[in-house]
Coordinates of C-alpha atoms in Angstrom, one line a residue:
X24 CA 101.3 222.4 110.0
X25 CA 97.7 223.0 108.9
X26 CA 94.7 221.8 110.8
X27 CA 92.9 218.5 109.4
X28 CA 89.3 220.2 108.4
X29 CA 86.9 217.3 110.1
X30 CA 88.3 215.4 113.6
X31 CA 89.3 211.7 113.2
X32 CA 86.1 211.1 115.6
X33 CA 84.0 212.5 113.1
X34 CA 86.0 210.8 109.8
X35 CA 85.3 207.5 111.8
X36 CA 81.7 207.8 112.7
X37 CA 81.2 209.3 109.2
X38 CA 82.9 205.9 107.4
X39 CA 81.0 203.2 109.8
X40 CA 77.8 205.4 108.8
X41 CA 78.6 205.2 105.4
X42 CA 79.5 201.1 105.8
X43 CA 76.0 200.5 107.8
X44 CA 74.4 202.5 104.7
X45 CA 75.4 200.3 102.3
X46 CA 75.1 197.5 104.1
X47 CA 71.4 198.3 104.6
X48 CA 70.9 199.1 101.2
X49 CA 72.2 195.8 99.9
X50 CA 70.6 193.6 102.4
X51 CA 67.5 195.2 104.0
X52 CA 65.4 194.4 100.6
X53 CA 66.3 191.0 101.2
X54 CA 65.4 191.1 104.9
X55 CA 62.1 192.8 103.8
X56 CA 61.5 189.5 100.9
X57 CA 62.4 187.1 103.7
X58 CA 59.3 188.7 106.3
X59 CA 57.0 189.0 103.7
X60 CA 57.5 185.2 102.5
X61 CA 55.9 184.9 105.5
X62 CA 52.6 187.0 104.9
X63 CA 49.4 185.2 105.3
X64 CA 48.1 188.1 102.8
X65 CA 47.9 187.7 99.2
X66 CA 48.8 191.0 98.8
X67 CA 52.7 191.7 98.7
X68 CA 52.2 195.2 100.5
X69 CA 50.3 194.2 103.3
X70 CA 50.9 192.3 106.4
X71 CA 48.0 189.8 107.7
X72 CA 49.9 187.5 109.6
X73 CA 52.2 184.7 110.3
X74 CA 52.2 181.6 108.0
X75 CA 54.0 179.1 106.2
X76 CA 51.0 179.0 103.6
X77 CA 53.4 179.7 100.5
X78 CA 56.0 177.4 101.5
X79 CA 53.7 174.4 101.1
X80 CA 52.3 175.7 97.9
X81 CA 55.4 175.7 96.3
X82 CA 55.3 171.5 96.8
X83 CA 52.0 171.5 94.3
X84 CA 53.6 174.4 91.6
X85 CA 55.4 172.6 89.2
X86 CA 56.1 175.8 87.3
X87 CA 58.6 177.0 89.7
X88 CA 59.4 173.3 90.9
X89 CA 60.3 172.6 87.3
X90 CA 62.2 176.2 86.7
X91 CA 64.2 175.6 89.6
X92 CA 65.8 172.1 89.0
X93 CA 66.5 173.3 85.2
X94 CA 68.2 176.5 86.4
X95 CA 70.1 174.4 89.1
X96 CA 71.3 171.6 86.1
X97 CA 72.1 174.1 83.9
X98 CA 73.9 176.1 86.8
X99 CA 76.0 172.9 87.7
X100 CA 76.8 172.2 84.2
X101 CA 77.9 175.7 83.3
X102 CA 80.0 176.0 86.6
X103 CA 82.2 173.0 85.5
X104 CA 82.5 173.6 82.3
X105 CA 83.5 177.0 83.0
X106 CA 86.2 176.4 85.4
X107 CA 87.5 173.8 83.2
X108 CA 87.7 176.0 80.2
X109 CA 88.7 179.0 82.4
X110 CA 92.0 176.8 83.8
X111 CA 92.8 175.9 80.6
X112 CA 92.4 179.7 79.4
X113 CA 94.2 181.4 82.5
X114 CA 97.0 178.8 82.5
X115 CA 97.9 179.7 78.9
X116 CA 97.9 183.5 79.5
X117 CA 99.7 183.3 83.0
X118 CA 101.7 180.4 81.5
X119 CA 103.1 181.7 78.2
X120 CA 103.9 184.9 77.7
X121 CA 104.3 184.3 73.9
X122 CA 102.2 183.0 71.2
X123 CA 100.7 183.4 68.2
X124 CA 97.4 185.6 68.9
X125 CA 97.6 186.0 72.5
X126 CA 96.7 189.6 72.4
X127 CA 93.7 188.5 70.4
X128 CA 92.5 185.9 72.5
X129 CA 93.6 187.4 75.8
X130 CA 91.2 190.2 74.7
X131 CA 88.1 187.7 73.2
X132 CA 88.3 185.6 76.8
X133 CA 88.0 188.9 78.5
X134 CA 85.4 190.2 76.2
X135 CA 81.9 189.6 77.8
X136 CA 83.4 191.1 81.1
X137 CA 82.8 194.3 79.2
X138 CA 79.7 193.4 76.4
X139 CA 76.6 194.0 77.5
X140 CA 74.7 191.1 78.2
X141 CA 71.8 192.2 75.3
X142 CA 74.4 192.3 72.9
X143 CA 76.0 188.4 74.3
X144 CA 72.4 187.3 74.4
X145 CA 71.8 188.3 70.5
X146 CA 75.1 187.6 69.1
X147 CA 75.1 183.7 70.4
X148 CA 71.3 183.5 69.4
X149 CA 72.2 184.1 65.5
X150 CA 75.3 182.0 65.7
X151 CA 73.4 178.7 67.6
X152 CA 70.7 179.7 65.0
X153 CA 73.0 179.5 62.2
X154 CA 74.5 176.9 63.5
X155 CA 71.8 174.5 63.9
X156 CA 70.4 175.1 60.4
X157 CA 74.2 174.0 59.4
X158 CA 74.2 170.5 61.1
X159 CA 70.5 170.9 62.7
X160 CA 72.2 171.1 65.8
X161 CA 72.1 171.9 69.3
X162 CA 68.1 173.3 69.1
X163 CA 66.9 176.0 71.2
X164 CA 66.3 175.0 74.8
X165 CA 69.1 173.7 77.7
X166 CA 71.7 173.0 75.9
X167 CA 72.1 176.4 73.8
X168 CA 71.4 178.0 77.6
X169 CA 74.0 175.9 78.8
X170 CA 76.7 176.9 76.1
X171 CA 75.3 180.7 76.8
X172 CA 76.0 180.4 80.2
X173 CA 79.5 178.7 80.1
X174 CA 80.7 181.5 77.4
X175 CA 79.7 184.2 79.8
X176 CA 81.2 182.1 82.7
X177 CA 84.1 181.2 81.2
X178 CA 86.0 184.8 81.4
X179 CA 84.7 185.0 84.9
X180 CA 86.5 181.6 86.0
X181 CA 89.3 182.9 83.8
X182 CA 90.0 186.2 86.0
X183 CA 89.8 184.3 89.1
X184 CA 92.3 182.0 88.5
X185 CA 94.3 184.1 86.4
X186 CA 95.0 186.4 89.6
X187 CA 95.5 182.6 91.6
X188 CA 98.4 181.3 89.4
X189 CA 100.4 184.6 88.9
X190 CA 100.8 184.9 92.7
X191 CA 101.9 180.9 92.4
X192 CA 106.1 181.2 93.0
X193 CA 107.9 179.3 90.1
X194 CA 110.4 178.0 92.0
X195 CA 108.4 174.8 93.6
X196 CA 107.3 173.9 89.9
X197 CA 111.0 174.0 88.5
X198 CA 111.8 172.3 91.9
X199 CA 109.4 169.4 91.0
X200 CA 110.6 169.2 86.9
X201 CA 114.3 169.3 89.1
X202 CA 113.1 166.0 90.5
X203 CA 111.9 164.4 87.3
X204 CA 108.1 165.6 87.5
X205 CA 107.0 165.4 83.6
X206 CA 105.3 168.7 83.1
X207 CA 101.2 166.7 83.6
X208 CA 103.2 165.3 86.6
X209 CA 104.1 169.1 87.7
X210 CA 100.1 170.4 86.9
X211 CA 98.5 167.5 88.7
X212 CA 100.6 167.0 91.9
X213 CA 101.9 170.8 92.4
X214 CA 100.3 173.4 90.5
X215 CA 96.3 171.8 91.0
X216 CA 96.3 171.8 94.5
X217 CA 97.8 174.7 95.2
X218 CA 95.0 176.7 92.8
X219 CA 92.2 174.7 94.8
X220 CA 91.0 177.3 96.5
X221 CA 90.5 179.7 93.4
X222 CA 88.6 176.7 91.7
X223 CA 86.3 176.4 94.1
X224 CA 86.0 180.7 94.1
X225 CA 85.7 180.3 90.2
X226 CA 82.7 177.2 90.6
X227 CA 80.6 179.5 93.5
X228 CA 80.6 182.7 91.3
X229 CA 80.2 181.0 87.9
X230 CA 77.2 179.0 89.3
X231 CA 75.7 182.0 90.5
X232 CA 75.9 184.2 87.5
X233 CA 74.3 181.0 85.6
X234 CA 71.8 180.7 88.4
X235 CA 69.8 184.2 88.6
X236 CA 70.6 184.8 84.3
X237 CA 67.7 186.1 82.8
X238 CA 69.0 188.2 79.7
X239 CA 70.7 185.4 78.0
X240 CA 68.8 183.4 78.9
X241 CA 65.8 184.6 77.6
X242 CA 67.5 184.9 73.9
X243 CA 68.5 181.2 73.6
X244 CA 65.6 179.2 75.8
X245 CA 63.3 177.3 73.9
X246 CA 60.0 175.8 74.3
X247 CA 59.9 173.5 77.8
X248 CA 63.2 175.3 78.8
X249 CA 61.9 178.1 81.2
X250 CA 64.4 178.5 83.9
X251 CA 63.2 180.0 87.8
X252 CA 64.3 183.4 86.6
X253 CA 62.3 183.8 83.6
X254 CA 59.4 182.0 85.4
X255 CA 59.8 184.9 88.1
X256 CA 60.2 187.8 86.0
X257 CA 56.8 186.6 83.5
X258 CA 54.8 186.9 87.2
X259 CA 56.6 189.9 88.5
X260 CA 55.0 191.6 85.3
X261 CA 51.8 190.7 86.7
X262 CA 52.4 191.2 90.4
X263 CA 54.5 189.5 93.0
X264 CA 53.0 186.8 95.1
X265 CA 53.9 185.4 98.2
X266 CA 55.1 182.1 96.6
X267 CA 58.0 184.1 94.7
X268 CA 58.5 185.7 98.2
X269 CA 58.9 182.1 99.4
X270 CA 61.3 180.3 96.7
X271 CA 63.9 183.7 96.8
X272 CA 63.6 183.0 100.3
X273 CA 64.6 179.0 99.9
X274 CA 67.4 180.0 96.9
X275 CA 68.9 182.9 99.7
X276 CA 69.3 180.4 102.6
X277 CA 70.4 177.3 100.3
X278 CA 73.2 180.3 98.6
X279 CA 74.3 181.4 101.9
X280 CA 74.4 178.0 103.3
X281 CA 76.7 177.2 100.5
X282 CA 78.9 180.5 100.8
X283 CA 79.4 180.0 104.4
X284 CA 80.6 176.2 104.4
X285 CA 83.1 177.5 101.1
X286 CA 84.0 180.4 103.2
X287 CA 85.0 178.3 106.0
X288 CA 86.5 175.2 103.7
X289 CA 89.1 177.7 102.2
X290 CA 89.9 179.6 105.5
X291 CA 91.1 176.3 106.9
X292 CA 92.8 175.3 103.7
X293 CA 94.5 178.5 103.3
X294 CA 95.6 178.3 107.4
X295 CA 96.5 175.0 106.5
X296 CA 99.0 175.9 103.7
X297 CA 100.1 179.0 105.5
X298 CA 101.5 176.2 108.4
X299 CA 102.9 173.6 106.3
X300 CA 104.8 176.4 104.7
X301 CA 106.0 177.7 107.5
X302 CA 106.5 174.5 108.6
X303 CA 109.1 173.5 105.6
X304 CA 110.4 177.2 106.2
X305 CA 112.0 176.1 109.8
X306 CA 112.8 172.4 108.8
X307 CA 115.1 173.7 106.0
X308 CA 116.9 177.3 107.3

């Protein structure tokens, strides 16, 4: 029997370092955003103080005032139009096994997973573009961001739920058609709730992708349709100042506010369903 070359002591220590490095990595340049928000200094490298200076300026810059509320519409929008369009998409995949051109659209729903955004971003600007000459419609500003957006969130919302409903057992759908369900019956009452959870998975991540976009976004926005993003990345060229420090801060808390009362909505659902399975388990041995 040959001798294991490092001590289980020492693998341990050695993952939990390497867990704590990453961890750091990830979240100590936030940490170091969130302190300097604070910085009564104009200067983002040094510290003069305590203050919450750039928080009230952020009340008289409509700039970022008006970035943020058009990245947070277009976000919403995009969200539910991709979960919509990614049900419809992962039901007919999981669904059907066999139709005309699934291959081909099983691969074009799962196609910007893979593009690079550049080429997403330059590809939709000539067709909108082409488009809009057409019919002289949608022109260049939220709306062709918003139909960016949903595109690229759609095969996101698409995975998610994909994974969902193949893990769905078959037998309490047939059950329901067994009891005269009509198959809208059998989506709405059975299938729906049971997929709840991964909606609302699906919604968080698509809203979030849409939220902090910048390369496609930057291909299809138009005049008056500068979303937070591009408004932050224009000043970062000419040097960070506290106020961006301050509104990263306010979109941080107002994500992980959001993640935290998801994370704790579909723990209790998922509990929830565990029990009233188990529950139907001993009423029917």
């Amino acid at each position: 029997m040959s001798k294991a070359l490092f001590s289980s002591r020492f693998a341990g220590m050695f993952g939990k370092g390497w867990l704590v490095g990453g961890f750091l990595f990830l979240y100590l340049p936030m940490f170091t955003l969130i302190l300097y928000s604070f910085n009564a200094s104009p200067l983002p490298s040094v510290w003069g103080g305590f203050t919450f200076e750039w928080y009230a300026k952020l009340l008289d810059d409509s700039e970022i005032l008006a970035g943020l509320w058009l990245s947070v519409k277009i976000a919403f929008l995009s969200a539910c139009l991709s979960v919509v369009f990614g049900l419809l998409a992962a039901f007919a995949l999981v669904k059907y096994k066999r139709f005309t051109g699934r291959t081909l659209f099983s691969g074009m729903v799962n196609a910007p997973l893979v593009m690079p955004e550049v080429i997403q971003g330059v590809s939709l600007l000539l067709l909108l573009v082409s488009v809009q000459k057409a019919v002289g419609f949608p022109e260049r500003g939220m709306m062709t961001i918003l139909l960016g957006h949903s595109v690229m969130g759609l095969a996101y919302a698409a995975v998610v739920i994909s994974a969902r409903l193949q893990d769905l057992p078959p037998q309490l759908e047939e059950a329901a058609m067994d009891l005269g369900a009509r198959p809208w019956q059998v989506f709405h009452l059975v299938t729906l709730p049971m997929i709840a959870q991964s909606l609302a998975s699906a919604w968080l991540l698509t809203f979030s992708l849409s939220l902090d976009d910048v390369v496609i976004t930057a291909f299809l926005n138009g005049p008056g349709s500068t979303t937070l993003p591009l408004v932050i990345f224009s000043r970062a060229r000419l040097g960070l100042s506290p106020s961006i420090n301050a509104v990263a801060t306010l979109i941080i808390v107002a994500v992980a506010v959001c993640v935290t009362i998801a994370s704790i909505w579909l723990a209790r659902a998922e509990r929830r369903r565990a029990a009233e399975i188990s529950a139907a388990q001993r009423s029917h041995p």
